[in-house]
XYZ file of C-alpha atoms in Angstrom:
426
model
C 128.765 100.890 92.449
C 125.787 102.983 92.391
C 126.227 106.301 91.685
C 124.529 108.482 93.937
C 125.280 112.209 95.164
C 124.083 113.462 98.251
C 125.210 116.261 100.775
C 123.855 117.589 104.300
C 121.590 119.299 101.924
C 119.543 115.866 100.743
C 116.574 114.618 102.219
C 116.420 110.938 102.669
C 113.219 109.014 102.729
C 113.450 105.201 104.255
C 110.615 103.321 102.940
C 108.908 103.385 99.262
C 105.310 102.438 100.147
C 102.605 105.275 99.528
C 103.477 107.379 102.628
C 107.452 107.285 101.808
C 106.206 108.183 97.880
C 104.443 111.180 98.626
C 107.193 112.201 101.384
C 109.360 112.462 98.282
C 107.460 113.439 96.034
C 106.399 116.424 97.817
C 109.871 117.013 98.916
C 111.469 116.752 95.711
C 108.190 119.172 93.479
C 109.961 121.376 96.065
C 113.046 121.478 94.511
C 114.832 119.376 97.210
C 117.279 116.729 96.359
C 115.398 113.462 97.505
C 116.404 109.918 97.760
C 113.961 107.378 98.609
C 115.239 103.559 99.643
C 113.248 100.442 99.377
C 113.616 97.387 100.655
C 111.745 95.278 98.652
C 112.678 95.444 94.563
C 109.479 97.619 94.032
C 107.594 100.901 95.064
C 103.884 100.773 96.540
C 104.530 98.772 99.657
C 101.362 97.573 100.960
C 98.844 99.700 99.322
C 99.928 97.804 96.384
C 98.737 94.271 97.591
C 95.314 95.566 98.239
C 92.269 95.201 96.070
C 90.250 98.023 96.474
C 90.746 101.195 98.771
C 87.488 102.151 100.999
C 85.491 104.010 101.568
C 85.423 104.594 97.121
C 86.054 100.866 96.577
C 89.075 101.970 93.951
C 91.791 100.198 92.888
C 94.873 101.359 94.396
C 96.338 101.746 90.587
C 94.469 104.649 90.507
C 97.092 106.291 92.993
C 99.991 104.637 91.761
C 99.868 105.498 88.493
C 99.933 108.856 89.068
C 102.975 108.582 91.244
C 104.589 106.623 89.430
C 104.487 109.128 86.575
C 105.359 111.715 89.186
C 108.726 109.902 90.165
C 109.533 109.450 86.203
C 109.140 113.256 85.781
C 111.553 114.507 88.968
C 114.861 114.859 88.092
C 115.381 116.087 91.765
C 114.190 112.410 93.047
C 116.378 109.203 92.957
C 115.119 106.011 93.669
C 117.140 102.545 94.782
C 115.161 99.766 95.477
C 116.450 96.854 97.529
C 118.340 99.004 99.489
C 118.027 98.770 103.694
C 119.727 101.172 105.942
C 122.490 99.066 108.017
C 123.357 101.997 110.028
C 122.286 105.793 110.964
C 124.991 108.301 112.515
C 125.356 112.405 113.201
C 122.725 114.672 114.175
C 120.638 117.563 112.495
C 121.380 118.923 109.506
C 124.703 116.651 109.347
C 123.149 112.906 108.761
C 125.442 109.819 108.047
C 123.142 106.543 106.513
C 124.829 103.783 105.631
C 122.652 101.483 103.099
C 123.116 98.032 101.926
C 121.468 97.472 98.287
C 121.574 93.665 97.071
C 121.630 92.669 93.571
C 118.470 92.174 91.241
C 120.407 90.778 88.545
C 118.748 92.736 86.415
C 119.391 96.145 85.072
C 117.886 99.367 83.527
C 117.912 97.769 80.359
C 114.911 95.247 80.822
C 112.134 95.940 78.964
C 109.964 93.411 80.990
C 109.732 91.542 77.971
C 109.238 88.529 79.949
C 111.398 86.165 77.926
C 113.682 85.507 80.714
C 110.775 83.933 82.742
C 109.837 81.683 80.058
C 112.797 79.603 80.607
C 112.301 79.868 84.703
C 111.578 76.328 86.228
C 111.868 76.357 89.872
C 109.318 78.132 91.867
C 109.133 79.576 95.214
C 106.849 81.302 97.925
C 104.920 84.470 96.584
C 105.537 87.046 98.859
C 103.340 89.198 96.997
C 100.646 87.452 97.484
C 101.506 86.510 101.244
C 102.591 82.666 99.930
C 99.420 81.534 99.456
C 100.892 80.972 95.549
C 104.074 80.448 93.541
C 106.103 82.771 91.655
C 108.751 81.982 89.273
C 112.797 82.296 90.237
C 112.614 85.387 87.568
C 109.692 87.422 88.155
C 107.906 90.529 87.857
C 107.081 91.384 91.308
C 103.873 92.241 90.711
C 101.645 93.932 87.164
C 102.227 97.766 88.534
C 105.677 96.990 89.525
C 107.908 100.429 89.549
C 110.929 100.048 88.313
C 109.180 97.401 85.232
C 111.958 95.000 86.015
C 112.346 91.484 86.157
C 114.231 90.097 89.400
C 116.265 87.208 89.660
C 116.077 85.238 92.515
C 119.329 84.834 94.143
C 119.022 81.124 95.149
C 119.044 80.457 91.497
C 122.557 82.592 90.939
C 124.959 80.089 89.614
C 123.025 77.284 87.920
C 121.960 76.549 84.498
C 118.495 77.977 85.051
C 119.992 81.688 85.615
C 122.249 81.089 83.320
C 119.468 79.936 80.268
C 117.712 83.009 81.798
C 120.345 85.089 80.806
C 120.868 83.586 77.657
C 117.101 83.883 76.860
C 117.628 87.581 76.740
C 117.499 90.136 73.880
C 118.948 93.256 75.479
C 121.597 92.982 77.666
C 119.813 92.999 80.714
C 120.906 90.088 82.861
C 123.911 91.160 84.729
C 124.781 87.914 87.470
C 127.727 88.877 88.651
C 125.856 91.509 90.621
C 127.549 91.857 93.890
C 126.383 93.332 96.939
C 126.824 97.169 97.019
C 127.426 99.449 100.133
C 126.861 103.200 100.088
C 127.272 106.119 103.076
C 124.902 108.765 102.145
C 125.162 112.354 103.702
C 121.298 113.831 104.545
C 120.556 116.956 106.008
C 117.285 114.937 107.329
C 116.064 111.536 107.492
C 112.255 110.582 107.076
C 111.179 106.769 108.088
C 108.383 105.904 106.134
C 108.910 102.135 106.560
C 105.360 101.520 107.327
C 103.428 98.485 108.700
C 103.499 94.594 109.052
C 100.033 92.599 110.028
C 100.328 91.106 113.488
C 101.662 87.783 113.008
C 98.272 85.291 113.368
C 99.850 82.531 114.518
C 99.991 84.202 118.496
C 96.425 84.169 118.436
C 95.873 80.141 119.521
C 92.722 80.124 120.119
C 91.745 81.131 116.453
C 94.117 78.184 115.111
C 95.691 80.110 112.177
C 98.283 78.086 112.329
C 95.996 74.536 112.243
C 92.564 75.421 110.184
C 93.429 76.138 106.143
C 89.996 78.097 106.301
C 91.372 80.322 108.958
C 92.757 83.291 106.978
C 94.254 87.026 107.795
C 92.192 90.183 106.273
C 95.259 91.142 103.981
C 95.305 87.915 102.757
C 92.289 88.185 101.464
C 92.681 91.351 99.721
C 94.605 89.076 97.114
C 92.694 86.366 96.932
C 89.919 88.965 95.730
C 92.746 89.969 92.902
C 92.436 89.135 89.488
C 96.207 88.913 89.792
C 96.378 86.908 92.339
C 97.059 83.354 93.693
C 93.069 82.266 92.539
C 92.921 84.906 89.861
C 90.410 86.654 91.773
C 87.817 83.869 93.026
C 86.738 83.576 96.284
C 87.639 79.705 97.022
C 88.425 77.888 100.159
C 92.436 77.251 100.533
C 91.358 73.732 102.139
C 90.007 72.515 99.398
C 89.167 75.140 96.680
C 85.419 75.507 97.017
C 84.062 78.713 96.883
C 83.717 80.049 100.015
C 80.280 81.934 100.351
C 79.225 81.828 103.780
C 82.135 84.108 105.468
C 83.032 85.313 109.047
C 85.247 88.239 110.010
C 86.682 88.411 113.354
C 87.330 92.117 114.269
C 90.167 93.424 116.869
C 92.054 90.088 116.100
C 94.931 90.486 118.114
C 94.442 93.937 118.884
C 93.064 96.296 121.949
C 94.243 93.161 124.273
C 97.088 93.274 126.417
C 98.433 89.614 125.497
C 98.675 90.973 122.025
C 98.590 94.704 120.539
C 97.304 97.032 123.066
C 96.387 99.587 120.515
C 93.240 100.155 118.053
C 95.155 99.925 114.392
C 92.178 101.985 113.418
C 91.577 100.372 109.984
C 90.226 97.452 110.661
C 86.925 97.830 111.158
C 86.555 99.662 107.833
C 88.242 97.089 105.820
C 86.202 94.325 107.178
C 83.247 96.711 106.020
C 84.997 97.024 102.424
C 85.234 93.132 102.251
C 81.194 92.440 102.820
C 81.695 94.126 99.827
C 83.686 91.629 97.690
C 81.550 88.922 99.086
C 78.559 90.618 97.478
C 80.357 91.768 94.151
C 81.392 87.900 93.769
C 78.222 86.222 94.459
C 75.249 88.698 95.078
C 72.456 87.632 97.584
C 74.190 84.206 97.805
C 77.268 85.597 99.595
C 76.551 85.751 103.146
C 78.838 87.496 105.806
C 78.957 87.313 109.479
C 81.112 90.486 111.531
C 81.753 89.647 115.161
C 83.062 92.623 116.839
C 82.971 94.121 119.972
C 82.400 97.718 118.991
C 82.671 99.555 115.445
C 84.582 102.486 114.810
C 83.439 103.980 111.685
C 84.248 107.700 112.391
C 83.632 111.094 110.314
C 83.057 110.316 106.729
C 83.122 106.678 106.918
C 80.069 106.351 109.154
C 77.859 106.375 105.741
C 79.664 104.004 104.190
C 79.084 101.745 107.616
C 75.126 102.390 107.390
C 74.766 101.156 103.882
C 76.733 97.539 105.461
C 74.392 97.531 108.135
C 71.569 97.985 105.651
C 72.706 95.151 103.489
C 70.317 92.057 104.582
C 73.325 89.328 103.877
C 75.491 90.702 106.156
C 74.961 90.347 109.973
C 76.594 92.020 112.891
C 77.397 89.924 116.215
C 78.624 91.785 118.637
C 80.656 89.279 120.841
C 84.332 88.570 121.147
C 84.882 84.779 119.660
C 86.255 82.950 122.445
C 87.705 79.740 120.210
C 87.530 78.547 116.606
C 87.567 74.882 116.194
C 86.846 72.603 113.063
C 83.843 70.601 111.628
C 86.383 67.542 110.386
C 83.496 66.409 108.049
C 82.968 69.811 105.533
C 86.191 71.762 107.167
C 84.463 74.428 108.061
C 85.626 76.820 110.472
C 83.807 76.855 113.985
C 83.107 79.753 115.799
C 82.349 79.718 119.435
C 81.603 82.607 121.816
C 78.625 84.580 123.235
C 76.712 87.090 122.004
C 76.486 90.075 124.336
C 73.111 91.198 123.137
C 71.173 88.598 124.896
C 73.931 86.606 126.017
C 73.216 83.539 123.323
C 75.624 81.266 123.325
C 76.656 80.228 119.571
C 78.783 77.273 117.828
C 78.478 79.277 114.300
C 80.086 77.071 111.128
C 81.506 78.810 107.898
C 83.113 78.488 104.906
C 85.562 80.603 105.712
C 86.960 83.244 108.681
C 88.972 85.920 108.200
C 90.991 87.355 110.831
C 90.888 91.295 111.304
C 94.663 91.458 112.406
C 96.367 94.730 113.733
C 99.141 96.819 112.382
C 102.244 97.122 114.148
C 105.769 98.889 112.733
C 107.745 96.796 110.267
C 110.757 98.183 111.974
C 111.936 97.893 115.548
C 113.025 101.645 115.902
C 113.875 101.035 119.762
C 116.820 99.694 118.871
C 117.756 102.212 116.593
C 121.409 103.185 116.566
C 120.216 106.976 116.889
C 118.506 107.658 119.276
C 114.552 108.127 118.616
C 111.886 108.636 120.598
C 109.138 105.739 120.298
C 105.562 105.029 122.118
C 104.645 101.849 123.518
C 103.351 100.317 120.301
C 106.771 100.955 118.504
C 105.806 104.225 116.620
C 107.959 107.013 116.429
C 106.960 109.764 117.974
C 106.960 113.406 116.790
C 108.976 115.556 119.104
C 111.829 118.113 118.641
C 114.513 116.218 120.492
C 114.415 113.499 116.872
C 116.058 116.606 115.426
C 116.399 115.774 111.882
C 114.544 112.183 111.659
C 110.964 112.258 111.498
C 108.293 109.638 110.303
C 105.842 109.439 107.554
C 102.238 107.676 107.755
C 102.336 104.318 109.491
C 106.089 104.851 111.048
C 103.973 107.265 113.090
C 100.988 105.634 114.324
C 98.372 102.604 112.960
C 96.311 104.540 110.216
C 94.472 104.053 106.664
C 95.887 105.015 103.204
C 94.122 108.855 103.521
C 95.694 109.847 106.714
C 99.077 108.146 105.928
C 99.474 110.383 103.098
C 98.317 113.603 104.452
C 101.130 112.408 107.523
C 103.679 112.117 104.840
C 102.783 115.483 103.472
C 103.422 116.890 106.418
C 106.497 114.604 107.313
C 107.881 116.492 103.824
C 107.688 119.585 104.828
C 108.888 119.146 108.503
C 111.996 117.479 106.458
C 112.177 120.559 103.924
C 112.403 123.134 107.042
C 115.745 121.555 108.055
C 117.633 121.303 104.739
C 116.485 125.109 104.167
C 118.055 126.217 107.921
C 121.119 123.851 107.196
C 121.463 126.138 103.411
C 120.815 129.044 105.482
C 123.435 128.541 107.893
């Protein structure tokens, strides 16, 4: 069993992406005791599976480094990763979670040697990379994983494979009979920072996700743009693995429309902007891209980085909603159809490639939350006093980009700090 102390006098934060990181972070520098759960078996959520931030066009290793050494540092701050909260009781100052933590396999020994890998056969679904590649059965979730530590797939528990696996290693680190772990944590308050899933693309019909290959979602290609991942950072067409030069992005895919999200998710506009970008830095003038949009929103300090895009010559702005894709059955290229609303042209625009600007919407359904929270519209939780001791952290809050989320969760800390000091002051 996992041995973990907490008391009414612990801050718990729900989600280890980079709002729920620097939630605990701050708390704990405080002096706070701080645990932060994670579903998946890593920290960095999905800053982690980008490319490069915007508007500095950074890797997001630069952040996570220095967090990572952060967490390392804290003695005040302990981390479980695959762990889910199963249920949430009390109120205020006097929190109940209940957590569920399923077994890696692997423990703190591993030295991510790799050697267990080696003698991995079977391969399954990347979720890393969205499953547009393989990973092993024993994997490294990712190169900046936090914890460095191999994970066994489970579906592989009880065969030779896992069992060559364990055999295969030098230190001791392969533990199989792992079992499934339960723990009630006391919390004086609770912060979700269990960000963000992309609307799924597959509701949009009439852009045929779901049917075209070359019909792909914006966070998708984030990693085919990674050295790390599925096409070891080139640009090629998942049809048929040609490089894809000639590229259109589809903005508000999914989003300010009723049938779909009725929200702006804010970011999406930018990150289309940051991935004329990679179109350029892969092929120069040859790479070509196409935004169709209805309008921009480029606001405050971002608006310069929007003027240089519109200054580029091989990118072109079309301000129209695309009505349908279909596909050229001869090359495979996507086919965009719609009208321009300057002018009112009608179009039937090929491309190599489209990528779909899809929305953000919670990764958790918080309305039916066992305690009761209060929640807009779209899903977020909202801040107001009658959440007493349960607050959210970046995205759990509302759609926004990797800046705000972590000035939220800043803030989310210190709202969570102010009710551990009254319950200590009581």
């Amino acid at each position: 069993m996992t041995d973990v102390v907490a008391t009414n006098q612990t801050i718990i934060v729900v989600g280890g992406g980079i709002s729920g990181m620097t939630t605990a972070l701050e708390a704990a520098e405080t002096g706070k005791q701080v645990i932060l759960l994670e579903k998946r078996p890593y920290l960095g959520g999905r800053v982690s599976q980008l490319y490069k931030y915007f508007p500095k066009m950074c890797h997001p290793t630069c952040g996570q480094e220095i967090n990572q050494r952060r967490i390392k540092m804290n003695k005040n701050l302990t981390v479980i990763t695959q762990a889910e909260v199963s249920n949430i009781s009390g109120e205020k100052g006097d929190y109940t979670v209940s957590v569920t933590i399923t077994p890696r396999y692997v423990n703190s020994n591993c030295t991510a040697c790799g050697d267990c890998a080696k003698v991995a056969t079977t391969e399954f679904d990347d979720e890393f990379n969205y499953n547009l590649g393989k990973r092993k059965s024993v994997y490294l979730p990712n190169a900046m994983a936090f914890p460095q530590h191999y994970v066994i797939d489970q579906r592989i528990i009880g065969t030779a494979e896992a069992d060559a696996a364990k055999a295969a290693c030098k230190y001791g680190a392969i533990e199989l009979d792992q079992q499934v772990e339960t723990l009630d944590l006391k919390a004086g308050a609770v912060v979700f920072a269990t960000g963000w899933k992309p609307y799924d693309a597959n509701k949009i019909q009439a852009y045929g996700y779901d049917r075209f290959a070359n019909v792909i979602t914006n966070v998708e290609f984030e990693r085919l743009m990674d050295p790390h991942g599925p096409t070891n950072g080139k640009l090629l067409r998942p049809s048929d693995g040609k490089e894809a030069k000639n590229i259109a992005f589809i903005q508000c895919a999914g989003s300010r429309d009723k049938n779909h999200l009725a929200h702006c998710s804010r970011i999406c506009c930018m990150a289309s902007l940051k991935q004329t970008n990679y179109v350029q830095e892969k092929f120069g003038d040859d790479g070509k891209s196409t935004i169709y949009y209805i309008d921009m929103r480029a606001i405050d300090r971002f608006d310069d980085f929007y003027q240089n895009v519109q200054n580029n010559p091989n990118v072109s702005f079309i301000k129209s909603k695309v009505a349908k894709i279909d596909e050229d059955k001869a090359t495979g290229n996507p086919v965009l159809h719609g009208v321009n609303t300057e002018g009112y042209h009608r179009y039937a625009n090929p491309h190599d490639l489209v990528v779909l600007a899809t929305g953000m919407e919670p990764s958790v359904d918080f309305k039916g939350f066992p305690i009761k929270i209060l929640v807009n519209d779209e899903g977020f939780i909202e801040h107001d006093d009658s959440n007493g001791g349960i607050f959210a952290a970046g995205v759990a809050s509302d759609a926004l980009d990797v800046n705000r989320a972590v000035q939220h969760a800043t803030a989310a800390a210190l709202r969570a700090v102010q009710v551990v000091n009254q319950v200590a002051g009581a």
